[in-house]
PDB file of C-alpha atoms in Angstrom:
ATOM      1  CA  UNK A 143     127.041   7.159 -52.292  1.00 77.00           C
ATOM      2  CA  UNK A 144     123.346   7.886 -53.712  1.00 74.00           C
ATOM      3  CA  UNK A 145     122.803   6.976 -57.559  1.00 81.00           C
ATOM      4  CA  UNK A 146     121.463   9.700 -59.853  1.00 78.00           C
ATOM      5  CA  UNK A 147     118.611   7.413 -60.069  1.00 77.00           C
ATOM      6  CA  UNK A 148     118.169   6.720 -55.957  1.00 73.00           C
ATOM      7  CA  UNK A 149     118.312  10.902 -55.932  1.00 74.00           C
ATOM      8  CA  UNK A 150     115.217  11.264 -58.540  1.00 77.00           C
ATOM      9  CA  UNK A 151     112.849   9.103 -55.992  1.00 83.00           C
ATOM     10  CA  UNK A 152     110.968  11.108 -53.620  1.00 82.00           C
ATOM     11  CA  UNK A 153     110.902   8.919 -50.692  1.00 83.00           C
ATOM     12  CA  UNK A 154     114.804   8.423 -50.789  1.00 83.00           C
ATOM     13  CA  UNK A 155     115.083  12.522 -51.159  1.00 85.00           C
ATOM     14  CA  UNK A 156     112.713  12.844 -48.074  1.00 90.00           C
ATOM     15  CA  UNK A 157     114.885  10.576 -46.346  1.00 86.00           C
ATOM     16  CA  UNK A 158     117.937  12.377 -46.788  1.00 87.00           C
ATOM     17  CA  UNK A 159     116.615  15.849 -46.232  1.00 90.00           C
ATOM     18  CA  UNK A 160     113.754  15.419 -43.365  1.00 91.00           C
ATOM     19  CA  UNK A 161     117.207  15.586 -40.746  1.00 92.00           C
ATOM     20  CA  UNK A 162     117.312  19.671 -41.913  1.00 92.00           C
ATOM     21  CA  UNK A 163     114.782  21.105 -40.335  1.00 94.00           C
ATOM     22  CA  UNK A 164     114.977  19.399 -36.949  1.00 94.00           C
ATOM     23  CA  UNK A 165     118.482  19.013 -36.426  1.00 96.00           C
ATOM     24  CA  UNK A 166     119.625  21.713 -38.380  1.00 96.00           C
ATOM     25  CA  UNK A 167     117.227  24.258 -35.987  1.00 97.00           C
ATOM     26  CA  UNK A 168     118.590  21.960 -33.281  1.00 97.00           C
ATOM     27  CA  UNK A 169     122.213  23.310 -33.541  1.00 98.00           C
ATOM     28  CA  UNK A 170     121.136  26.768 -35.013  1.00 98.00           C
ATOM     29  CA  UNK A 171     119.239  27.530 -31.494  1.00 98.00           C
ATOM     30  CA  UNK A 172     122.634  26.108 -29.716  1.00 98.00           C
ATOM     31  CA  UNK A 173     124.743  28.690 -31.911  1.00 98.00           C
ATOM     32  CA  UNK A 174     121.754  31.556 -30.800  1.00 98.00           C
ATOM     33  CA  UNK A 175     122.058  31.137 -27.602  1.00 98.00           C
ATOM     34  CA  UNK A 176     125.704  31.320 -27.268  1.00 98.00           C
ATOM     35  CA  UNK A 177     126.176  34.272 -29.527  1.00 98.00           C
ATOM     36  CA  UNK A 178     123.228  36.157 -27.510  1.00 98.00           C
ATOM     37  CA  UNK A 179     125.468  35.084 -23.964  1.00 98.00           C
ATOM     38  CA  UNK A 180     128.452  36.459 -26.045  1.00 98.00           C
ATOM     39  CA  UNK A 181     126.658  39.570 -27.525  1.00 97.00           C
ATOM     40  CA  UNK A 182     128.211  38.988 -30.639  1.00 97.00           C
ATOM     41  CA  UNK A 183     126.504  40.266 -33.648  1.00 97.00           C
ATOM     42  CA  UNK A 184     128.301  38.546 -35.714  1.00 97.00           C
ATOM     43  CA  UNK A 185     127.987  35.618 -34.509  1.00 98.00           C
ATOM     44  CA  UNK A 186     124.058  36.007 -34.264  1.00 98.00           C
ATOM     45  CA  UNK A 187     124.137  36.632 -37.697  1.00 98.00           C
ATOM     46  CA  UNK A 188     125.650  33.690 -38.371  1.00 98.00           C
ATOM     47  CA  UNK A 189     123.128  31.573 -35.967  1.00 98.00           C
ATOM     48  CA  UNK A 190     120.361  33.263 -37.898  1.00 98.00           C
ATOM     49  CA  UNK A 191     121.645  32.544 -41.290  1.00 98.00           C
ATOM     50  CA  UNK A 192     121.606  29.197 -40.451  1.00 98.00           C
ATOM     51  CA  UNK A 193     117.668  28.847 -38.769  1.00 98.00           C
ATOM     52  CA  UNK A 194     116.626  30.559 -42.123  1.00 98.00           C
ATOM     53  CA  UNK A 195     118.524  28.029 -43.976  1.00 98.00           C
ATOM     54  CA  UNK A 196     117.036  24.943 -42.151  1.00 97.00           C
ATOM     55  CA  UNK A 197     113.495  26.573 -41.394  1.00 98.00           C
ATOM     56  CA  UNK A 198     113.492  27.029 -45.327  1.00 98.00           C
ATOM     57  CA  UNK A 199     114.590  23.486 -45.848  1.00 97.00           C
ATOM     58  CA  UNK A 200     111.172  22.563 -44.664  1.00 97.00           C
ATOM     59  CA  UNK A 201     109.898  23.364 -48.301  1.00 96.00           C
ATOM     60  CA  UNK A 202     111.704  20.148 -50.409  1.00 95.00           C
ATOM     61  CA  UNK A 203     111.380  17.989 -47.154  1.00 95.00           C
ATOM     62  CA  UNK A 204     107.515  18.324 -47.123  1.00 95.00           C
ATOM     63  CA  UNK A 205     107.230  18.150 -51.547  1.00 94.00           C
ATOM     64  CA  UNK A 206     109.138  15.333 -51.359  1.00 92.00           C
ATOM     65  CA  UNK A 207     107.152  13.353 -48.711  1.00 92.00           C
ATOM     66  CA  UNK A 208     103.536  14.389 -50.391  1.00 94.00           C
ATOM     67  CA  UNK A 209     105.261  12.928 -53.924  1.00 93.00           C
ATOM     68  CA  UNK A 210     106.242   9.808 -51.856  1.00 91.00           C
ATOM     69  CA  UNK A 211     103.042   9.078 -50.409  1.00 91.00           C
ATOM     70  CA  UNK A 212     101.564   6.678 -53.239  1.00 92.00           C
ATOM     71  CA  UNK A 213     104.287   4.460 -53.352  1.00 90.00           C
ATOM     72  CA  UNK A 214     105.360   4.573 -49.392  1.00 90.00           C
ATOM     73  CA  UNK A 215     101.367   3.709 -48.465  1.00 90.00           C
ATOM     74  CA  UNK A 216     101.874   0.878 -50.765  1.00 89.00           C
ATOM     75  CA  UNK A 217     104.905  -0.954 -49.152  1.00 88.00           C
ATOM     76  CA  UNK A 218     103.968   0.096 -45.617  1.00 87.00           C
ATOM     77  CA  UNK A 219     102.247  -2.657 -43.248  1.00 89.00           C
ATOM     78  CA  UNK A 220      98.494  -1.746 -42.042  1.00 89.00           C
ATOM     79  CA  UNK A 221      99.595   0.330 -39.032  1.00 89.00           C
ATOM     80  CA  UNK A 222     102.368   1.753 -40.886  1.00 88.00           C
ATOM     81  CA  UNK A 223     100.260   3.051 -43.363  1.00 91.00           C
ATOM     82  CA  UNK A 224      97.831   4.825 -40.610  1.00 93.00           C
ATOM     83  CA  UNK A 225     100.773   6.244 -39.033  1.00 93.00           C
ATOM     84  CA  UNK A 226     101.991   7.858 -42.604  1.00 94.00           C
ATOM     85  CA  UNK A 227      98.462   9.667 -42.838  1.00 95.00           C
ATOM     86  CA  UNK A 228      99.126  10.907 -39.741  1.00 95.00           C
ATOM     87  CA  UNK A 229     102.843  11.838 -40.641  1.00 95.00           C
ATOM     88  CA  UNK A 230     101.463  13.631 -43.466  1.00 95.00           C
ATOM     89  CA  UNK A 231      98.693  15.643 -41.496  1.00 96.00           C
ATOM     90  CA  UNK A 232     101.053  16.464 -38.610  1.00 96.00           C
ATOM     91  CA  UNK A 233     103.486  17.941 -41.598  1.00 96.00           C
ATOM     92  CA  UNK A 234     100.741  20.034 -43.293  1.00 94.00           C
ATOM     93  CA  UNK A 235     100.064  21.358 -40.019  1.00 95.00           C
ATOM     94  CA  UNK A 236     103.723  22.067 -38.817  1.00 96.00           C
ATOM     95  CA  UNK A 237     105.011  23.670 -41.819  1.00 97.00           C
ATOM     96  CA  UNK A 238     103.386  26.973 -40.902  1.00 97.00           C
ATOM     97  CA  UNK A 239     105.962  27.522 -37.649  1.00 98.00           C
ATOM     98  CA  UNK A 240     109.413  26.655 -40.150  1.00 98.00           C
ATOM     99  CA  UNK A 241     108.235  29.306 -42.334  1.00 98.00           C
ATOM    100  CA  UNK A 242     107.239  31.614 -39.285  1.00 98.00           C
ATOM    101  CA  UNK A 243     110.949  30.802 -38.332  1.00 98.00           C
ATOM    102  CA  UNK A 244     112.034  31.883 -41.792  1.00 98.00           C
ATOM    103  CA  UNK A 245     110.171  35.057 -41.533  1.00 98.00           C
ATOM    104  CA  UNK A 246     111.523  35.762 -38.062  1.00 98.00           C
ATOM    105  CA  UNK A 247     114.451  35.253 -39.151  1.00 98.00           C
ATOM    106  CA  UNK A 248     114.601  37.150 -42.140  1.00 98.00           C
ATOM    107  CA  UNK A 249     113.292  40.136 -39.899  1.00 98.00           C
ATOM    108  CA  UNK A 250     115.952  39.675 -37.576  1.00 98.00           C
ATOM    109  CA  UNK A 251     118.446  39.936 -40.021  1.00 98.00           C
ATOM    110  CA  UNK A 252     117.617  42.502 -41.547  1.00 98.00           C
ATOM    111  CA  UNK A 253     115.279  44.808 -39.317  1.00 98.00           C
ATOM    112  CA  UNK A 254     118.692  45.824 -37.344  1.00 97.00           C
ATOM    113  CA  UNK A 255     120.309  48.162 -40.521  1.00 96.00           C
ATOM    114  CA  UNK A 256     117.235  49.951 -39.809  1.00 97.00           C
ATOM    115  CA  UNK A 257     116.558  50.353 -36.462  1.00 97.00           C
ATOM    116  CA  UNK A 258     119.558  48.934 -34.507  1.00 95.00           C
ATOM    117  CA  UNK A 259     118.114  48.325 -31.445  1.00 96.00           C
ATOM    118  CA  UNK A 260     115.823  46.138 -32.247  1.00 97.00           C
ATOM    119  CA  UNK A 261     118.146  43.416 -33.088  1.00 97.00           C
ATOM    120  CA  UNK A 262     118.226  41.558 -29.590  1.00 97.00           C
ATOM    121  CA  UNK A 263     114.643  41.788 -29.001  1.00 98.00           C
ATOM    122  CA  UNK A 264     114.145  40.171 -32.675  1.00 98.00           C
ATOM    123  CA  UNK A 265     116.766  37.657 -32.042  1.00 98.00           C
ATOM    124  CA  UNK A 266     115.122  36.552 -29.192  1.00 98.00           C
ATOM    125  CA  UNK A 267     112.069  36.418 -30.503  1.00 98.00           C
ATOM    126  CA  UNK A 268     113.245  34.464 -33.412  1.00 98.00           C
ATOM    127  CA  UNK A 269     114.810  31.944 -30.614  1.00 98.00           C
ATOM    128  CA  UNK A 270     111.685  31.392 -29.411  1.00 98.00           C
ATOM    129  CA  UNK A 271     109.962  31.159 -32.271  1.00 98.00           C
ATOM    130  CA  UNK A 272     112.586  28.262 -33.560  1.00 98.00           C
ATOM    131  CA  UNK A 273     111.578  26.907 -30.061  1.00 98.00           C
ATOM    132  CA  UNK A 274     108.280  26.374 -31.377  1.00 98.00           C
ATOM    133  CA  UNK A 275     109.306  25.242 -34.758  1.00 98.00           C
ATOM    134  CA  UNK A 276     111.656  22.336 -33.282  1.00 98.00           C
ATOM    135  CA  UNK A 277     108.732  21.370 -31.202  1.00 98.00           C
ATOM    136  CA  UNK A 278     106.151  21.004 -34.120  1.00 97.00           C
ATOM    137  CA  UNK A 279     109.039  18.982 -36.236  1.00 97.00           C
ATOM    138  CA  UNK A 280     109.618  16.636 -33.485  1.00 96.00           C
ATOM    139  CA  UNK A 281     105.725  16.006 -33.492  1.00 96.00           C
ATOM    140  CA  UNK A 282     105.933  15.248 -37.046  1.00 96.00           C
ATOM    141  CA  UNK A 283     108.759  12.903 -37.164  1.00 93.00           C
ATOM    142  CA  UNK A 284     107.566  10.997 -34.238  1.00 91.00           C
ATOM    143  CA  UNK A 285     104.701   9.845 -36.402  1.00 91.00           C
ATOM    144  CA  UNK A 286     107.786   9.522 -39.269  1.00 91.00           C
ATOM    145  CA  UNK A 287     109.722   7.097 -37.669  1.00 87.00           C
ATOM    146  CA  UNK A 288     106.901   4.666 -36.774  1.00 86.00           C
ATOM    147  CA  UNK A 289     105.443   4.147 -40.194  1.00 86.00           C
ATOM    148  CA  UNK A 290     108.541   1.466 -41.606  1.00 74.00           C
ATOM    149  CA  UNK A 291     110.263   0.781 -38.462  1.00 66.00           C
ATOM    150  CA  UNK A 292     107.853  -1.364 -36.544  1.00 66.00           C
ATOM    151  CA  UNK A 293     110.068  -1.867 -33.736  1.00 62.00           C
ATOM    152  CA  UNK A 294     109.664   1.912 -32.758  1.00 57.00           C
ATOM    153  CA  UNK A 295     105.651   1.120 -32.242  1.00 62.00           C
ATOM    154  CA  UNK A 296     104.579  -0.004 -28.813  1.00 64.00           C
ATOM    155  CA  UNK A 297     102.552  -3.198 -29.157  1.00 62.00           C
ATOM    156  CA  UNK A 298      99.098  -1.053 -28.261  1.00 55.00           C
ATOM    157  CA  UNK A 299     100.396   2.346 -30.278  1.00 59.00           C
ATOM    158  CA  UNK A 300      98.537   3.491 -33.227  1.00 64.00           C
ATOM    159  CA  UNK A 301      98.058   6.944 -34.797  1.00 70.00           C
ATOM    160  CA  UNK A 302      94.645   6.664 -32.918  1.00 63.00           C
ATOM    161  CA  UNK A 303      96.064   6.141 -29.226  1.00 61.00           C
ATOM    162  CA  UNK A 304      98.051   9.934 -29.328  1.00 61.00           C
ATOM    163  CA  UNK A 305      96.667  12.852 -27.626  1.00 48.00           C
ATOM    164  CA  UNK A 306      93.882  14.639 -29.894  1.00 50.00           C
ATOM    165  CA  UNK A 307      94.982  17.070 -32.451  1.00 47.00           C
TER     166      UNK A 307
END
């Protein structure tokens, strides 16, 4: 079990909540789809409540890695430390499609009371949209998991070898 004092560093905080948005959107998409199969509204409610939750999750994951950074760079090994710069990049530039999720999901929540036949169209939409999301979070942790776990790295893989941004 975490200490209070474990809890108040950033890097151990990013560790334990960086799982959220990628897993969490992971399992949320799985609950989508079956309640759009099953037509339940319910049940998409549910699903969608839970994307919002995990796309919003994105927020503390991404503070808590830019307060880490200082003190990460300095224990990291040379190509550990270019990989966090480009861990930190690919996160400023992936945030944008969690909060598009939360947005889309917030819509499709909501939008329905309104104008009830827009809620499968919306729901869909905000499938899709988490699509994207997962996508851009798998992007980012790919570069996460290389920067203190050498064994991850292929001997010629830097930050420099990947496909342009």
């Amino acid at each position: 079990m975490p200490t209070y004092a474990e809890l108040q560093q950033p890097g151990y905080l990013h560790l334990l909540l960086n799982h959220w948005p990628i897993h969490g959107l992971a399992m949320g998409m799985l609950a989508l789809a079956i309640a759009l199969l099953l037509r339940s509204r319910t049940a998409q409610v549910v699903a969608l409540l839970v994307l919002l939750t995990c796309a919003l999750s994105i927020w503390p994951v991404v503070s808590s890695g830019q307060s880490s950074y200082k003190a990460i760079r300095g224990v990291a090994d040379e190509s550990g430390a270019d990989w966090l710069d480009e861990h930190l990049e690919r996160a400023e530039k992936a945030a944008w499609a969690f909060y598009a999720l939360a947005a889309a999901a917030g819509v499709a929540l909501v939008a329905p009371r309104k104008w009830p036949r827009s809620s499968t169209p919306l729901t869909v939409l905000t499938f899709f949209v988490a699509a994207a999301a997962l996508v851009s979070g798998a992007y980012v942790a790919h570069a996460g998991g290389k920067i203190r776990h050498p064994e991850f790295r292929l001997p010629t893989s830097s930050p420099s070898d990947q496909p342009s941004k």
